[in-house]
mmCIF file of C-alpha atoms and ligand atoms in Angstrom:
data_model
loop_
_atom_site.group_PDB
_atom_site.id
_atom_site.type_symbol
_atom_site.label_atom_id
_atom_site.label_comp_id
_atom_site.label_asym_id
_atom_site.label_seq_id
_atom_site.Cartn_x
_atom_site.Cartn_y
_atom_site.Cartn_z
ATOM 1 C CA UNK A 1 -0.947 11.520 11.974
ATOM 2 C CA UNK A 2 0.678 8.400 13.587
ATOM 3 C CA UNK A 3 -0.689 4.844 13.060
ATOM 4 C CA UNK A 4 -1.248 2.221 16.061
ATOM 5 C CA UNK A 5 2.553 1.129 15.451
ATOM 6 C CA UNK A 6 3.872 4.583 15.198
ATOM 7 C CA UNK A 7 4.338 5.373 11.369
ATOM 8 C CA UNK A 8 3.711 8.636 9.840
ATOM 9 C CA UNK A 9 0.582 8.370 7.421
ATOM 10 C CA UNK A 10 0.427 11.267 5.156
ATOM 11 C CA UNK A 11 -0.279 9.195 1.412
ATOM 12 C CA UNK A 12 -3.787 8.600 0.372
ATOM 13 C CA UNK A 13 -4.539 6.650 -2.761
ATOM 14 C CA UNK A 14 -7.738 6.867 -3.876
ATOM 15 C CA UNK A 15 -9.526 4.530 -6.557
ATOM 16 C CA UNK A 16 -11.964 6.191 -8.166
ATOM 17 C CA UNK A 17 -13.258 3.246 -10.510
ATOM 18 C CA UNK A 18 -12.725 -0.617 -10.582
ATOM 19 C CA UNK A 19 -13.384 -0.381 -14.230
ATOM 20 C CA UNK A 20 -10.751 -0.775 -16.852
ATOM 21 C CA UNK A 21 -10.005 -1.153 -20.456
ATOM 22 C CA UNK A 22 -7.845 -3.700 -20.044
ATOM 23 C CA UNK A 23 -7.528 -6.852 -18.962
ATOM 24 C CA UNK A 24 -3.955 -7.629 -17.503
ATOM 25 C CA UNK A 25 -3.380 -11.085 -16.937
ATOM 26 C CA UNK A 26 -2.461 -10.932 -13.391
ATOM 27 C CA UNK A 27 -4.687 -8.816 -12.550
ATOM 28 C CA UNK A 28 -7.878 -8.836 -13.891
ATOM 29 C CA UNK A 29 -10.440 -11.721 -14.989
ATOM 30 C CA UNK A 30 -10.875 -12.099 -18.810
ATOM 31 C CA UNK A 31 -14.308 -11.226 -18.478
ATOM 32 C CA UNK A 32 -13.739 -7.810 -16.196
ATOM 33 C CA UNK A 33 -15.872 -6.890 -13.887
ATOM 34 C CA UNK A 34 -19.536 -6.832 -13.315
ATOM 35 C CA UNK A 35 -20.394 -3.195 -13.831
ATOM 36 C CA UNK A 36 -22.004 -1.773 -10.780
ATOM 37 C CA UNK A 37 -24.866 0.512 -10.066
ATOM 38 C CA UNK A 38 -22.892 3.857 -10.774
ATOM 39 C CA UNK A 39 -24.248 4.780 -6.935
ATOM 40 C CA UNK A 40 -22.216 1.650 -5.262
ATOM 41 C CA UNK A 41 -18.777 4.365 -6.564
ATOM 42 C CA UNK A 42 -18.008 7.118 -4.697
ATOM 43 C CA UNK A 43 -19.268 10.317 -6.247
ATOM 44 C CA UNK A 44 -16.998 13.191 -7.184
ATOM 45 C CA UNK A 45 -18.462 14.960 -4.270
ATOM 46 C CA UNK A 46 -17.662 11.963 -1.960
ATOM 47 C CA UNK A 47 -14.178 11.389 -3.633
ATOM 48 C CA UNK A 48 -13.601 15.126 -2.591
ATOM 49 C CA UNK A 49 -15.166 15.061 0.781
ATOM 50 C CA UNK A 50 -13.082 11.595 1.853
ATOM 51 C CA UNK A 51 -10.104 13.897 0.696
ATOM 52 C CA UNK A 52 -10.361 16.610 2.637
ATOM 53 C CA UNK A 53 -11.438 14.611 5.793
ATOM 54 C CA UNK A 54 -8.246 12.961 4.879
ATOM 55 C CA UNK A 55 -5.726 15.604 4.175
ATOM 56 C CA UNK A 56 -6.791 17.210 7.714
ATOM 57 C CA UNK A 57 -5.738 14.204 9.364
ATOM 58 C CA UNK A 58 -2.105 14.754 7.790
ATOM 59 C CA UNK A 59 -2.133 13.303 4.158
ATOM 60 C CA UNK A 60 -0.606 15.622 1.608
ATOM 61 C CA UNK A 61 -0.123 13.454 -1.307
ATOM 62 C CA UNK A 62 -2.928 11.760 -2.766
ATOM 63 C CA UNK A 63 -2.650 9.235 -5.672
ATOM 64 C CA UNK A 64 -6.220 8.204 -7.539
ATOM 65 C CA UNK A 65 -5.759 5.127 -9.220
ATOM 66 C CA UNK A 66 -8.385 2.595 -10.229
ATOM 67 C CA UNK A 67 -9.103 0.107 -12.028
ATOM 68 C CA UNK A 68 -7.984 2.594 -14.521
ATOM 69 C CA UNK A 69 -8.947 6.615 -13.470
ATOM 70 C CA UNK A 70 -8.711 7.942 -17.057
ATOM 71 C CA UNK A 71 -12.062 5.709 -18.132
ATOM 72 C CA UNK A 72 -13.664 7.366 -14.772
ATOM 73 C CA UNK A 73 -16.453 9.622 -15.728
ATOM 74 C CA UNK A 74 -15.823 12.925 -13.416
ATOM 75 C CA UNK A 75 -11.753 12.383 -13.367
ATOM 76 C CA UNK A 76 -11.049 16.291 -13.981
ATOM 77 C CA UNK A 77 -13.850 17.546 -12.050
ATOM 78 C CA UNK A 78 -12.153 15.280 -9.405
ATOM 79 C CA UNK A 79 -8.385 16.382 -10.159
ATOM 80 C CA UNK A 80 -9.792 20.243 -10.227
ATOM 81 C CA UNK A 81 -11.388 19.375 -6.703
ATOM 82 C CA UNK A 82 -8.587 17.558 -4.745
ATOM 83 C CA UNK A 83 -6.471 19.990 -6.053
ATOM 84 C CA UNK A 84 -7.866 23.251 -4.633
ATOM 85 C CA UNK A 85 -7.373 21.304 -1.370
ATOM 86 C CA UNK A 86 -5.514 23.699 1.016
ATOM 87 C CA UNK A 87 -2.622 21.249 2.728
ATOM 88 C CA UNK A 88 -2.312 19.049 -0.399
ATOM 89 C CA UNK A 89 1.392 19.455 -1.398
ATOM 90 C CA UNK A 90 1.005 16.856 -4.284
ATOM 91 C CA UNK A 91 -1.669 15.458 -6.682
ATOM 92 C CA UNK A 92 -0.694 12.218 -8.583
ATOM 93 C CA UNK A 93 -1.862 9.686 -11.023
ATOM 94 C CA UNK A 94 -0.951 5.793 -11.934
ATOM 95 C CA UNK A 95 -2.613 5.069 -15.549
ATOM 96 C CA UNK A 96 -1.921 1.981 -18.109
ATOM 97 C CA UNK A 97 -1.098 5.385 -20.083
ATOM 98 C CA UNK A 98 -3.775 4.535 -23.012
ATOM 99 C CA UNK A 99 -6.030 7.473 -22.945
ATOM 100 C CA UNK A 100 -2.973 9.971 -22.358
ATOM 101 C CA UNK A 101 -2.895 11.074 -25.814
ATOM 102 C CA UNK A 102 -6.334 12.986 -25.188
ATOM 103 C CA UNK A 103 -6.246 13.388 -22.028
ATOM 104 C CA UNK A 104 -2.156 14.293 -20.710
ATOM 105 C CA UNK A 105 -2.972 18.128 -20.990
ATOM 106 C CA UNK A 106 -6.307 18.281 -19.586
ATOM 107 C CA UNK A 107 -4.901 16.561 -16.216
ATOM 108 C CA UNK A 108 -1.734 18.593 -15.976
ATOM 109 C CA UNK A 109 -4.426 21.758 -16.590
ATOM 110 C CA UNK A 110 -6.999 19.803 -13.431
ATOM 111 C CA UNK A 111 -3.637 20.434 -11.476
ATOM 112 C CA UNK A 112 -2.275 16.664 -11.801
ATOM 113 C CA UNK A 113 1.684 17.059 -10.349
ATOM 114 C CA UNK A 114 2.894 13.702 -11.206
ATOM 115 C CA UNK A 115 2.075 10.599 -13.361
ATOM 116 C CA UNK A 116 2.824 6.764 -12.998
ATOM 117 C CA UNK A 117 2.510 5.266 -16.471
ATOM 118 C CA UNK A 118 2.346 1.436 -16.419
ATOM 119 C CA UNK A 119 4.043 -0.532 -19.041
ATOM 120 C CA UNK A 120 5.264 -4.020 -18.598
ATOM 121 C CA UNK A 121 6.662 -4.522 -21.641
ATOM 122 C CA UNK A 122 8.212 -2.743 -24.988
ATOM 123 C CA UNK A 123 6.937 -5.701 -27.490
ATOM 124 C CA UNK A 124 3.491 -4.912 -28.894
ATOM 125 C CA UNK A 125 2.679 -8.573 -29.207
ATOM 126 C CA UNK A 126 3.259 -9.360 -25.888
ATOM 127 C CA UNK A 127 1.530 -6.007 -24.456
ATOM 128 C CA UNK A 128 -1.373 -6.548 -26.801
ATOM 129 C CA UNK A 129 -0.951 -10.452 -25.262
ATOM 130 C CA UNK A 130 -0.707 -9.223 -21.661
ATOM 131 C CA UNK A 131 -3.428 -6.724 -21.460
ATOM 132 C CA UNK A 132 -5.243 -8.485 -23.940
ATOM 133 C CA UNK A 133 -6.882 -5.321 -25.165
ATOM 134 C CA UNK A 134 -4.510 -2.908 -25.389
ATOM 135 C CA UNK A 135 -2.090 -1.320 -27.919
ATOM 136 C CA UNK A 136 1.721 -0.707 -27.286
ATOM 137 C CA UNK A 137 1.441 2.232 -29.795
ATOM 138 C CA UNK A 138 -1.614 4.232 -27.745
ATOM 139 C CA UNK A 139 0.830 3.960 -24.765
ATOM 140 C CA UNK A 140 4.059 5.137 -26.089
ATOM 141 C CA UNK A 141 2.040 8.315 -27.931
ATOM 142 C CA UNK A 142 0.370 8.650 -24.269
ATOM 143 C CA UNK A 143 3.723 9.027 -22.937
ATOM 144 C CA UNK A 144 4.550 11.018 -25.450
ATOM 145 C CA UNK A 145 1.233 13.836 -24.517
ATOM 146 C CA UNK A 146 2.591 13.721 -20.936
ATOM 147 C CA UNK A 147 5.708 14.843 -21.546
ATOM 148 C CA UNK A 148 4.206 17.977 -23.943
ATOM 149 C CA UNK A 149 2.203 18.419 -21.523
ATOM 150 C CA UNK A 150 4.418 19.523 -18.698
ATOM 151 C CA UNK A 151 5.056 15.976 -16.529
ATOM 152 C CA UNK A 152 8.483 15.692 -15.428
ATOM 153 C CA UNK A 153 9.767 13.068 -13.858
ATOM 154 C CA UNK A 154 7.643 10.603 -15.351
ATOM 155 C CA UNK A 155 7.854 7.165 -13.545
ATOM 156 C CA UNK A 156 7.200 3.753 -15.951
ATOM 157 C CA UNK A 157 6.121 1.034 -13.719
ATOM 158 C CA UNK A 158 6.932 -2.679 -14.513
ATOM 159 C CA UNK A 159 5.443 -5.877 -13.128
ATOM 160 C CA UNK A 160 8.744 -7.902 -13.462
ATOM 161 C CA UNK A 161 6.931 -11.329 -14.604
ATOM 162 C CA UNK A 162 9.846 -14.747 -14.861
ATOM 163 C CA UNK A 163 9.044 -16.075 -18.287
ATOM 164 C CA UNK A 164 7.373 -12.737 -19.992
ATOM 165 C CA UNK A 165 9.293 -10.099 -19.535
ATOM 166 C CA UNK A 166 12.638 -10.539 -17.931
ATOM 167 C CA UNK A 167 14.754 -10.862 -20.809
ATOM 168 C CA UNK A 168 13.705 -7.485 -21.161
ATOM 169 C CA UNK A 169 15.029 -5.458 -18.455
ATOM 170 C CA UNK A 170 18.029 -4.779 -20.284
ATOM 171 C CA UNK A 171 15.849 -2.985 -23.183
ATOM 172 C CA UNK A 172 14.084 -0.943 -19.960
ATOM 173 C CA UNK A 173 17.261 -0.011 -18.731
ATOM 174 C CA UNK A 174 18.447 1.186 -21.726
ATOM 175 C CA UNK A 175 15.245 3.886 -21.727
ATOM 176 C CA UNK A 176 16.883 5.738 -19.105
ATOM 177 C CA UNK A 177 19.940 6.382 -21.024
ATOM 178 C CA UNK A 178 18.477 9.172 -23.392
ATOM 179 C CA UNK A 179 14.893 9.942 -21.200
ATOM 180 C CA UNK A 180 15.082 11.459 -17.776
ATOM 181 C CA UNK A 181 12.719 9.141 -16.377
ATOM 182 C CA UNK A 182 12.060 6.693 -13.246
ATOM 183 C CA UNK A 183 11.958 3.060 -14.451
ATOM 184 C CA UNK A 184 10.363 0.708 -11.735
ATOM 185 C CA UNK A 185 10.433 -2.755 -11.299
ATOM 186 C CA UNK A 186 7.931 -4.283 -9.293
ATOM 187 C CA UNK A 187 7.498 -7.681 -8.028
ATOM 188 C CA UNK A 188 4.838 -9.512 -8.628
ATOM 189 C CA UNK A 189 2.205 -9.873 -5.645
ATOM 190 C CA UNK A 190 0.562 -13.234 -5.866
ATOM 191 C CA UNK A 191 -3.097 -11.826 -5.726
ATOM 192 C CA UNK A 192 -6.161 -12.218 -7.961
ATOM 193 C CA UNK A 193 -5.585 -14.108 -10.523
ATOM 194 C CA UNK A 194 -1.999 -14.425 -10.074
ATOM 195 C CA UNK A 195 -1.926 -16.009 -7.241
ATOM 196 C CA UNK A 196 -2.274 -19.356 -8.277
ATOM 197 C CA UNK A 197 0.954 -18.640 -11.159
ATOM 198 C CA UNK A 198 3.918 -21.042 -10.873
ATOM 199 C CA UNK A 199 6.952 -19.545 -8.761
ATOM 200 C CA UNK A 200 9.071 -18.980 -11.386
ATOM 201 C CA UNK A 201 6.562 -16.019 -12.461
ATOM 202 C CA UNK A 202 8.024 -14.549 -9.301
ATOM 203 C CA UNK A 203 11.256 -12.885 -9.616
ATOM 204 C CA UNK A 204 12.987 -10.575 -7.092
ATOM 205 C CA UNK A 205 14.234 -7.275 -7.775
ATOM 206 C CA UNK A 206 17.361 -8.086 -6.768
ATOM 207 C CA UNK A 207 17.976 -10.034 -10.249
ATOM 208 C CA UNK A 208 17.391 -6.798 -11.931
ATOM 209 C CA UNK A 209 20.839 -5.577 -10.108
ATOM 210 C CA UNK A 210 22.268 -9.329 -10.346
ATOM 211 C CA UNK A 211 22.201 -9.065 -14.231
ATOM 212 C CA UNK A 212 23.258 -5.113 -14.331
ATOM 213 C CA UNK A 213 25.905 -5.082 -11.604
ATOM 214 C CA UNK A 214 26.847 -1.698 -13.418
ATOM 215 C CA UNK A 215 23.632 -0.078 -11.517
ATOM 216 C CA UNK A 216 24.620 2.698 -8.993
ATOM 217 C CA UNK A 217 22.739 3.155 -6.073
ATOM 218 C CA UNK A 218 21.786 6.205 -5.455
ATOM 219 C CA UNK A 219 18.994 7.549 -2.681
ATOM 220 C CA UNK A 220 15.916 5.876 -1.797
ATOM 221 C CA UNK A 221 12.725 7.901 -2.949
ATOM 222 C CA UNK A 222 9.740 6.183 -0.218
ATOM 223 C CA UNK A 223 9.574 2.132 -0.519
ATOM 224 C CA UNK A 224 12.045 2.465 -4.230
ATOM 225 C CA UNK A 225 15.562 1.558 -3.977
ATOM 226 C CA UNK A 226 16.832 3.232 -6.418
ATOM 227 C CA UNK A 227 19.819 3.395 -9.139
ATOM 228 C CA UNK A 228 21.732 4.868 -12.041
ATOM 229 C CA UNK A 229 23.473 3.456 -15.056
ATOM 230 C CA UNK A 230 26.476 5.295 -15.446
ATOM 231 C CA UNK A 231 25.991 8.215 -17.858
ATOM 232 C CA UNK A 232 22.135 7.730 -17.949
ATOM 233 C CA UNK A 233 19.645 10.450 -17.914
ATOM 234 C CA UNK A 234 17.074 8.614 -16.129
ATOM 235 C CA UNK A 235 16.758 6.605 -13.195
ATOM 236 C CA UNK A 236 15.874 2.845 -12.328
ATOM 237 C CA UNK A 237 13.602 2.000 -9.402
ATOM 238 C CA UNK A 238 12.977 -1.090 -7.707
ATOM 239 C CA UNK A 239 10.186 -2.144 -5.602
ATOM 240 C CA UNK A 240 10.369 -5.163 -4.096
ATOM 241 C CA UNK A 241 7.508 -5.848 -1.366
ATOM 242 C CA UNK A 242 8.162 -9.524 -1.849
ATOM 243 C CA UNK A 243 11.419 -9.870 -0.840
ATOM 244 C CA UNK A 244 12.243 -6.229 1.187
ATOM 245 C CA UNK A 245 10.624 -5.565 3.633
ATOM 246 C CA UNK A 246 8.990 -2.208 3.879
ATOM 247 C CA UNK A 247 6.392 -2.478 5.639
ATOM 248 C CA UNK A 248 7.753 -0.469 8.725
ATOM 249 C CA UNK A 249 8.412 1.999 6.046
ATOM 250 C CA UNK A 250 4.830 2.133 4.718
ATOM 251 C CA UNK A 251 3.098 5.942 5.051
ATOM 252 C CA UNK A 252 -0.203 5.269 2.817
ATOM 253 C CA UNK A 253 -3.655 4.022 3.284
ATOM 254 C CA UNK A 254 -6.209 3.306 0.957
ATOM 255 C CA UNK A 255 -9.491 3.889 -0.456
ATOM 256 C CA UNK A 256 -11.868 1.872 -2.827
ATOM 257 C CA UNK A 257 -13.439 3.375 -5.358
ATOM 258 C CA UNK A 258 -16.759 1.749 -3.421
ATOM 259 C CA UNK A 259 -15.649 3.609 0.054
ATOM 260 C CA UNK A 260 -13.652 1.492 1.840
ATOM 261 C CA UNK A 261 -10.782 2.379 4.159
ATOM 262 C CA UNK A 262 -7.916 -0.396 3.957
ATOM 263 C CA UNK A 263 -4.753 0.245 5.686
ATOM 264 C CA UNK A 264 -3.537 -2.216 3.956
ATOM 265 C CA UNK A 265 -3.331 -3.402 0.444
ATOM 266 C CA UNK A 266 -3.503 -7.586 1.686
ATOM 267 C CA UNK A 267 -5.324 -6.918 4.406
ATOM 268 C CA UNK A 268 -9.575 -8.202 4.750
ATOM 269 C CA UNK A 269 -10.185 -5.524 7.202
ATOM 270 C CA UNK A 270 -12.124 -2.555 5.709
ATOM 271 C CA UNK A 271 -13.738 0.212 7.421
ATOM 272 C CA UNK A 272 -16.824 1.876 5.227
ATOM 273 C CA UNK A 273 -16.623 5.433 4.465
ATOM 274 C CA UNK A 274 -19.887 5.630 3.056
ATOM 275 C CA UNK A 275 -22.604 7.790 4.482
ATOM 276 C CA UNK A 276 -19.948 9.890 6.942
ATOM 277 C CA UNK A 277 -19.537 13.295 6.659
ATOM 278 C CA UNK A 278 -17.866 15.979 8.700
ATOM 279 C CA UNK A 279 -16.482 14.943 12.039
ATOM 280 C CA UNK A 280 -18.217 11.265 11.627
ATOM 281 C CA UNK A 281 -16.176 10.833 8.500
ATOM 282 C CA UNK A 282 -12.627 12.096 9.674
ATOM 283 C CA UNK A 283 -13.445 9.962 13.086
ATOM 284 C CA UNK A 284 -13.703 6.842 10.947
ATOM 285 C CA UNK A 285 -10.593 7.583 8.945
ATOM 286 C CA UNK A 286 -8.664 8.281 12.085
ATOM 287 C CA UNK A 287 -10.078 4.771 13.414
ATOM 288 C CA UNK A 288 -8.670 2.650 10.457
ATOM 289 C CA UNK A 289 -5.594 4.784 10.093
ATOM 290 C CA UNK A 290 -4.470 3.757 13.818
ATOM 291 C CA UNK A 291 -5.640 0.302 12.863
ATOM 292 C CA UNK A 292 -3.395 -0.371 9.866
ATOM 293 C CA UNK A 293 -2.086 -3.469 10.349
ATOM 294 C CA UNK A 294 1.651 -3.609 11.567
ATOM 295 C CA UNK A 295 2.561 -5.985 7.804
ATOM 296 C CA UNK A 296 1.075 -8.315 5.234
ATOM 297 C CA UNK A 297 2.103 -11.905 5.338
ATOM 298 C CA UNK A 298 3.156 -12.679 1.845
ATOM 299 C CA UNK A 299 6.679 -14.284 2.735
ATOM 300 C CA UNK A 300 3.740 -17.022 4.306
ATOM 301 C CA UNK A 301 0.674 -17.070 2.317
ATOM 302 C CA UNK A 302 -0.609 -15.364 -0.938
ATOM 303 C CA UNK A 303 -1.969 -11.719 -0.127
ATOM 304 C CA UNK A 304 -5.332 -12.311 2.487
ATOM 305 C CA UNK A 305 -7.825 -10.168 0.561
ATOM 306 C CA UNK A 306 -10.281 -11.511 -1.923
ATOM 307 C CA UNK A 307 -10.174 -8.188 -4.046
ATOM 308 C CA UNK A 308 -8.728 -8.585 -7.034
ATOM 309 C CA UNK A 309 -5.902 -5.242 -7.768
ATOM 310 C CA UNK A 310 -8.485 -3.260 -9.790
ATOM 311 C CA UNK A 311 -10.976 -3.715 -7.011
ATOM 312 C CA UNK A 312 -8.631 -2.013 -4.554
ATOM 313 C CA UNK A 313 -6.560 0.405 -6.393
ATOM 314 C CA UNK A 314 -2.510 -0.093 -6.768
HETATM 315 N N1 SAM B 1 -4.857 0.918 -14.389
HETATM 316 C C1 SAM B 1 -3.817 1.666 -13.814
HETATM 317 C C2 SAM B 1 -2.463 1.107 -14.183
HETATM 318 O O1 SAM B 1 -2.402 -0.022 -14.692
HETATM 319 O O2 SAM B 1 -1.485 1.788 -13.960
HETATM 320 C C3 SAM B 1 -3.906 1.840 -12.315
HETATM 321 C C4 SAM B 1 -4.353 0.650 -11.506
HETATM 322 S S1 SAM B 1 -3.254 -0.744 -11.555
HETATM 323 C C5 SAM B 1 -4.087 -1.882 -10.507
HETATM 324 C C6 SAM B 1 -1.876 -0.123 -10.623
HETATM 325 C C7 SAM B 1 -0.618 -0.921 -10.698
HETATM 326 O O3 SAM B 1 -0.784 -2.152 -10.027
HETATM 327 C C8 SAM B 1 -0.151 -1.233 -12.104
HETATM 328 O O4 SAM B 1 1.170 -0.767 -12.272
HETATM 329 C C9 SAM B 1 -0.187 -2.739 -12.146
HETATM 330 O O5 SAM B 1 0.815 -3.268 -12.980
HETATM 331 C C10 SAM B 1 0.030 -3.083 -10.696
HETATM 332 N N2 SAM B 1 -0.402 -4.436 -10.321
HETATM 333 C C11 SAM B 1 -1.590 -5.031 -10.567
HETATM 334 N N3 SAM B 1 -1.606 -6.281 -10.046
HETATM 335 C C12 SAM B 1 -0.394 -6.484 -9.470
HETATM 336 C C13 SAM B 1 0.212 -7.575 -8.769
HETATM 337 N N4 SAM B 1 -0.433 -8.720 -8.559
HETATM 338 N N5 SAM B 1 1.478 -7.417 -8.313
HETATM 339 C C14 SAM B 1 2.148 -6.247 -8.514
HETATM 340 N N6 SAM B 1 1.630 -5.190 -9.153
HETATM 341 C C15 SAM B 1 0.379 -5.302 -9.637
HETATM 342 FE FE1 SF4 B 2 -6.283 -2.345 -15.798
HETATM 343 FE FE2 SF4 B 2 -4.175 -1.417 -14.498
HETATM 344 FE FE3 SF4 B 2 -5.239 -3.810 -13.868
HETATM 345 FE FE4 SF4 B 2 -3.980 -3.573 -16.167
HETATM 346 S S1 SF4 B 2 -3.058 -3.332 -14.141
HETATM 347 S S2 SF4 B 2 -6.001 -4.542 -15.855
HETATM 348 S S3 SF4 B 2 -4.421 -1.518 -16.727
HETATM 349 S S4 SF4 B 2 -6.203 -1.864 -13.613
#
C-alpha cells in the first residue's frame, strides 16, 4: 500500500529481541540492556500474526533483526512461520554473524532467503575492541556455515567509523575480488551512544569512492548505490543516509521487538501493536503506515528517538 506521501511500502523489519551478545560501541551501552519480562516481547505467535496483518497490507519482504535474532529464543519456529506466509516473496536476516556456525543451516532449512552479516572490521583486536565481546574468528567461520549452507549473495555490512576503521576499506574491497559478495558501507547515524562522538567519527560514503576512483557503478539495489572493482567477483554497496538522501526512496516500516509500529527509524512516534488482532490489528498498521513521516532530520539534529539501535531493530 501507499504511505500519506505516496511511497510504496512493501518491507517490514521486524525485531524480534533487543537482546544481544554484544556490545558495539555505537550502539549499545556497556552494561546492555535491562532484561525484560519475556511477556513485554512479542511472542512467536504475535511476531507471526503482526506479519501476516502486514503482508496483506502489501509487504512481501520481511527482515527480523534485533538486538541480535540468533540469541532469540523461538527464531526458527518464527522463520518456519513467516515463511509459510502466502504473499511473502522474501524472508531475510541481519546478524553480527556469531552464532552462524550452529545455526546457518537450520535458518536456510526455517526457509531464511537472504542474510546480512555485520562486520565492521577484519582485525580481531579491534572487533574484539568494538563489540567488546565478540570474536573475529566465530564470525568469519559463521560466514563460512552460510555459505555451506545455501546463502548466496551474502551482503557484509560495515559501519564506516573515521578513526577505526577507514584505513580499512581498501582490505574490504579487496574481499570482493575472489567472493561473490555485497560489501556495504554504512554511515554512521549519530544515535544512542554515538551520538555524542566527535565529527570526524562521521565519514561519508562518498570517501569510500574518493579513495577507490577505480569503483564502477553499476545499478542501484533499494537505498545502495552500488559498484564494481574491475575484475571482482563481488560487489561494493554504499549506504549513505547521512549524506544521500533517500528518504523519498524509503519502502519499509518497522516493528519493535516490544510491538511498536515506527515508520521511521528517527522518528518518536510509535503506534502499539499490542493486544490487536484481526481487522483491529491490520487497521492500526494501515494507520502508522500512512503516517510515516515524509524524512528524518539528521542533516539538523542527531536522530529524534531515545531508542538506542538494538531497541528498534536496524
Ligand atoms: N545484531 C544484528 C547485527 O549487528 O547485524 C542486527 C541488529 S543491528 C542493530 C543492525 C545493524 O545496525 C548493524 O549492521 C549495525 O552495525 C547497524 N547499526 C547500529 N547502530 C548504528 C548506527 N548508529 N549507525 C549506523 N548503523 C548502525
Ligand atoms: Fe548487537 Fe548488532 Fe548492536 Fe552490535 S550492532 S551491539 S551486534 S545489535
Amino acid at each position: 500500500m501507499r504511505d500519506g506521501c505516496g511511497r510504496t511500502i512493501d518491507y517490514l523489519r521486524l525485531s524480534v529481541t533487543d537482546l544481544c551478545n554484544y556490545r558495539c560501541r555505537y550502539c549499545m551501552p556497556t552494561e546492555g540492556v535491562c532484561k525484560r519480562n519475556h511477556r513485554e516481547i512479542l511472542s512467536v505467535e504475535e511476531c507471526a500474526e503482526i506479519a501476516e496483518a502486514a503482508v496483506r497490507l502489501g509487504v512481501k519482504k520481511i527482515r527480523l533483526t534485533g538486538g541480535e535474532p540468533l540469541v532469540r529464543r523461538g527464531i526458527l519456529e518464527i522463520c518456519r512461520q513467516l515463511r509459510a506466509i502466502p504473499g511473502l516473496e522474501e524472508l531475510c536476516l541481519t546478524t553480527n554473524g556469531s552464532l552462524l556456525s550452529e545455526l546457518a543451516a537450520p535458518l536456510r532449512e526455517a526457509g531464511v532467503d537472504r542474510l546480512n552479516i555485520s562486520l565492521d572490521t577484519l582485525r580481531p583486536d579491534r572487533f574484539h575492541d568494538m563489540t567488546r565481546l565478540g570474536s573475529l574468528e566465530d564470525v568469519m567461520a559463521g560466514i563460512g556455515a552460510a555459505e555451506a549452507a545455501g546463502f548466496r549473495d551474502l551482503k557484509l555490512d560495515t559501519v564506516l567509523i573515521g578513526g577505526f576503521n577507514d584505513d580499512e576499506i581498501g582490505d574490504f574491497l579487496h574481499l570482493t575480488m575472489d567472493h561473490p559478495w555485497e560489501v556495504r558501507f554504512i554511515e554512521l547515524m549519530p544515535m544512542g551512544p554515538c551520538a555524542s562522538w566527535d565529527k570526524s567519527c562521521f565519514l561519508r560514503g562518498a570517501e569510500v569512492l574518493k579513495r577507490y576512483p577505480a569503483l564502477q557503478e553499476i545499478e542501484p539495489n533499494g537505498v545502495a548505490r552500488r559498484y564494481r572493482l574491475p575484475g571482482a567477483k563481488g560487489t561494493v554497496g554504499l549506504i549513505s543516509p547521512m549524506s544521500h538522501e533517500f528518504c523519498s526512496e524509503c519502502r519499509r516500516i518497522r516493528v519493535t521487538a516490544d510491538g511498536k509500529l515506527k515508520g521511521c527509524l528517527h522518528s518518536r512516534e510509535e503506534l502499539s501493536l499490542r493486544g490487536l488482532h484481526g481487522e483491529a490489528l491490520e487497521e492500526a498498521i494501515h494507520r502508522g503506515i500512512l503516517q510515516k513521516p515524509r524524512q528524518h532530520h539528521l542533516g539538523e539534529r542527531p536522530s529524534d528517538t531515545p531508542r538506542t539501535m538494538n531497541q528498534i531493530g536496524g
